[in-house]
Tab-separated table of C-alpha atoms in Angstrom:
chain	number	residue	atom	x	y	z
A	1	UNK	CA	23.285	60.042	-18.302
A	2	UNK	CA	23.854	56.518	-19.548
A	3	UNK	CA	25.402	55.421	-16.269
A	4	UNK	CA	22.565	57.030	-14.309
A	5	UNK	CA	20.031	55.145	-16.432
A	6	UNK	CA	21.942	51.881	-15.982
A	7	UNK	CA	22.217	52.427	-12.234
A	8	UNK	CA	18.516	53.315	-11.990
A	9	UNK	CA	17.535	50.220	-13.980
A	10	UNK	CA	19.663	48.013	-11.717
A	11	UNK	CA	18.016	49.479	-8.610
A	12	UNK	CA	14.556	48.960	-10.112
A	13	UNK	CA	15.557	45.376	-10.891
A	14	UNK	CA	16.554	44.898	-7.265
A	15	UNK	CA	13.204	46.227	-6.070
A	16	UNK	CA	11.373	43.925	-8.495
A	17	UNK	CA	13.387	40.917	-7.334
A	18	UNK	CA	12.658	41.678	-3.674
A	19	UNK	CA	8.958	42.224	-4.412
A	20	UNK	CA	8.733	38.896	-6.243
A	21	UNK	CA	10.474	37.124	-3.367
A	22	UNK	CA	7.984	38.601	-0.899
A	23	UNK	CA	5.134	37.371	-3.099
A	24	UNK	CA	6.684	33.899	-3.246
A	25	UNK	CA	7.045	33.845	0.535
A	26	UNK	CA	3.436	34.948	0.938
A	27	UNK	CA	2.171	32.269	-1.454
A	28	UNK	CA	4.118	29.491	0.291
A	29	UNK	CA	3.448	30.651	3.864
A	30	UNK	CA	0.228	28.620	4.347
A	31	UNK	CA	2.050	25.447	3.315
A	32	UNK	CA	4.995	26.201	5.585
A	33	UNK	CA	2.562	26.868	8.451
A	34	UNK	CA	0.654	23.639	7.760
A	35	UNK	CA	3.932	21.726	7.773
A	36	UNK	CA	5.015	23.275	11.067
A	37	UNK	CA	1.650	22.523	12.680
A	38	UNK	CA	1.562	18.940	11.433
A	39	UNK	CA	5.144	18.326	12.541
A	40	UNK	CA	4.218	19.554	15.999
A	41	UNK	CA	1.140	17.295	15.986
A	42	UNK	CA	3.263	14.318	14.909
A	43	UNK	CA	5.717	15.035	17.684
A	44	UNK	CA	2.836	15.255	20.167
A	45	UNK	CA	1.343	12.000	18.951
A	46	UNK	CA	4.572	10.045	19.480
A	47	UNK	CA	5.467	11.728	22.770
A	48	UNK	CA	8.266	14.079	21.716
A	49	UNK	CA	6.363	17.050	23.178
A	50	UNK	CA	6.002	15.270	26.516
A	51	UNK	CA	3.715	12.636	27.986
A	52	UNK	CA	0.891	15.090	28.665
A	53	UNK	CA	0.787	16.201	25.025
A	54	UNK	CA	0.847	12.591	23.858
A	55	UNK	CA	-1.995	11.660	26.186
A	56	UNK	CA	-4.008	14.666	24.982
A	57	UNK	CA	-3.419	13.791	21.307
A	58	UNK	CA	-4.487	10.176	21.820
A	59	UNK	CA	-7.551	11.200	23.822
A	60	UNK	CA	-8.570	13.569	21.040
A	61	UNK	CA	-8.358	10.741	18.530
A	62	UNK	CA	-10.187	8.347	20.843
A	63	UNK	CA	-13.106	10.743	21.290
A	64	UNK	CA	-13.170	11.901	17.671
A	65	UNK	CA	-16.286	11.350	15.534
A	66	UNK	CA	-14.177	9.213	13.223
A	67	UNK	CA	-13.202	6.817	16.026
A	68	UNK	CA	-16.745	6.713	17.362
A	69	UNK	CA	-18.121	5.870	13.932
A	70	UNK	CA	-15.511	3.187	13.217
A	71	UNK	CA	-15.928	1.486	16.574
A	72	UNK	CA	-19.722	1.563	16.410
A	73	UNK	CA	-19.720	0.035	12.935
A	74	UNK	CA	-17.108	-2.554	13.863
A	75	UNK	CA	-18.728	-3.608	17.116
A	76	UNK	CA	-22.118	-3.852	15.390
A	77	UNK	CA	-20.574	-6.056	12.722
A	78	UNK	CA	-19.028	-8.330	15.385
A	79	UNK	CA	-22.352	-8.596	17.241
A	80	UNK	CA	-24.349	-9.207	14.058
A	81	UNK	CA	-21.958	-11.958	13.023
A	82	UNK	CA	-22.141	-13.547	16.475
A	83	UNK	CA	-25.926	-13.336	16.447
A	84	UNK	CA	-26.129	-14.925	13.015
A	85	UNK	CA	-23.882	-17.795	14.040
A	86	UNK	CA	-25.418	-18.322	17.474
A	87	UNK	CA	-22.375	-17.257	19.458
A	88	UNK	CA	-23.647	-13.968	20.877
A	89	UNK	CA	-22.751	-14.834	24.474
A	90	UNK	CA	-19.628	-16.834	23.678
A	91	UNK	CA	-16.112	-16.063	24.836
A	92	UNK	CA	-14.846	-15.488	21.300
A	93	UNK	CA	-17.328	-12.666	20.793
A	94	UNK	CA	-16.391	-11.051	24.094
A	95	UNK	CA	-12.677	-11.365	23.248
A	96	UNK	CA	-13.239	-9.854	19.790
A	97	UNK	CA	-15.148	-6.926	21.295
A	98	UNK	CA	-12.449	-6.384	23.948
A	99	UNK	CA	-9.684	-6.297	21.334
A	100	UNK	CA	-11.545	-4.269	18.726
A	101	UNK	CA	-11.366	-0.756	20.278
A	102	UNK	CA	-7.650	-0.843	21.118
A	103	UNK	CA	-6.850	-2.167	17.641
A	104	UNK	CA	-9.028	0.477	16.023
A	105	UNK	CA	-7.379	3.223	18.099
A	106	UNK	CA	-3.931	1.946	17.162
A	107	UNK	CA	-4.849	1.975	13.479
A	108	UNK	CA	-6.286	5.466	13.785
A	109	UNK	CA	-3.118	6.716	15.502
A	110	UNK	CA	-0.989	5.255	12.697
A	111	UNK	CA	-3.299	6.707	10.053
A	112	UNK	CA	-3.260	10.132	11.708
A	113	UNK	CA	0.541	10.063	11.961
A	114	UNK	CA	0.773	9.168	8.281
A	115	UNK	CA	-1.676	11.898	7.260
A	116	UNK	CA	0.242	14.448	9.294
A	117	UNK	CA	3.446	13.211	7.662
A	118	UNK	CA	2.048	14.158	4.270
A	119	UNK	CA	1.369	17.691	5.468
A	120	UNK	CA	4.775	17.858	7.114
A	121	UNK	CA	6.355	16.963	3.767
A	122	UNK	CA	4.329	19.637	1.995
A	123	UNK	CA	5.521	22.171	4.557
A	124	UNK	CA	9.119	21.024	4.270
A	125	UNK	CA	8.986	21.373	0.499
A	126	UNK	CA	7.422	24.826	0.766
A	127	UNK	CA	10.079	25.906	3.255
A	128	UNK	CA	12.794	24.618	0.920
A	129	UNK	CA	11.131	26.453	-1.977
A	130	UNK	CA	11.104	29.660	0.050
A	131	UNK	CA	14.769	29.167	0.913
A	132	UNK	CA	15.685	28.542	-2.721
A	133	UNK	CA	13.717	31.601	-3.828
A	134	UNK	CA	15.509	33.656	-1.182
A	135	UNK	CA	18.886	32.383	-2.305
A	136	UNK	CA	18.104	33.127	-5.960
A	137	UNK	CA	16.764	36.565	-5.054
A	138	UNK	CA	19.923	37.311	-3.094
A	139	UNK	CA	22.089	36.269	-6.015
A	140	UNK	CA	20.056	38.356	-8.459
A	141	UNK	CA	20.054	41.414	-6.192
A	142	UNK	CA	23.817	41.111	-5.664
A	143	UNK	CA	24.341	40.911	-9.435
A	144	UNK	CA	22.183	43.985	-9.959
A	145	UNK	CA	24.067	45.842	-7.229
A	146	UNK	CA	27.296	44.929	-8.958
A	147	UNK	CA	25.907	46.253	-12.258
A	148	UNK	CA	24.860	49.509	-10.593
A	149	UNK	CA	28.325	49.852	-9.056
A	150	UNK	CA	29.974	49.120	-12.390
A	151	UNK	CA	27.825	51.782	-14.072
A	152	UNK	CA	28.783	54.374	-11.474
A	153	UNK	CA	32.439	53.351	-11.593
A	154	UNK	CA	32.410	53.452	-15.399
A	155	UNK	CA	30.937	56.939	-15.288
A	156	UNK	CA	33.591	58.098	-12.811
A	157	UNK	CA	36.364	56.579	-14.937
A	158	UNK	CA	34.978	58.229	-18.067
A	159	UNK	CA	34.802	61.591	-16.293
A	160	UNK	CA	38.365	61.171	-15.058
A	161	UNK	CA	39.556	60.267	-18.535
A	162	UNK	CA	37.748	63.268	-20.005
A	163	UNK	CA	39.341	65.582	-17.440
A	164	UNK	CA	42.747	63.972	-18.061
A	165	UNK	CA	42.354	64.391	-21.808
A	166	UNK	CA	41.356	68.020	-21.286
A	167	UNK	CA	44.419	68.659	-19.132
A	168	UNK	CA	46.667	66.868	-21.623
A	169	UNK	CA	45.105	68.921	-24.425
A	170	UNK	CA	45.740	72.155	-22.544
A	171	UNK	CA	49.281	71.095	-21.700
A	172	UNK	CA	49.927	70.206	-25.317
A	173	UNK	CA	48.487	73.490	-26.484
A	174	UNK	CA	50.575	75.368	-23.946
A	175	UNK	CA	53.654	73.465	-25.010
A	176	UNK	CA	53.045	74.300	-28.651
A	177	UNK	CA	52.388	77.905	-27.772
A	178	UNK	CA	55.545	78.102	-25.701
A	179	UNK	CA	57.578	76.537	-28.498
A	180	UNK	CA	56.258	79.013	-31.049
A	181	UNK	CA	56.824	82.000	-28.760
A	182	UNK	CA	60.373	81.084	-27.973
A	183	UNK	CA	59.996	79.088	-24.792
A	184	UNK	CA	57.387	81.141	-23.033
């Protein structure tokens, strides 16, 4: 009965370990997914998913509300400054306006890549955490399986020893009986 209890406890421990691992995976899954999505977006932004994907990613940034707001504010600031200084129609103002949008888009691309990099790191860390939890769960389950096997083996050995002792006891009793009865 002791070995059955030990074996049962080891199997319950295995089930608990596997359940906890599944919970850990479930908790980390959104972070892993976010990391995968942001890595894909980073790759698209720098052209690793092909030129069409890169063009699409840049166009999305260029037409985003963020870009529209930044460029409107920046261009208004350039025009207000030129108006205040009397250079509204000057070449410097036109050059500043011509350079402003491309510079703003470049900054936004770099900012977006950096922001995505943060999410990619979060996802990478979550994936590593899931892998470590899986490794630890595997080790714990293997140890519990070994304990269950040892309990069963110990029970079998004990039964064998008990049977052996019983046989030896009977043989000894027979031998004593035969010696007392003159060899029979």
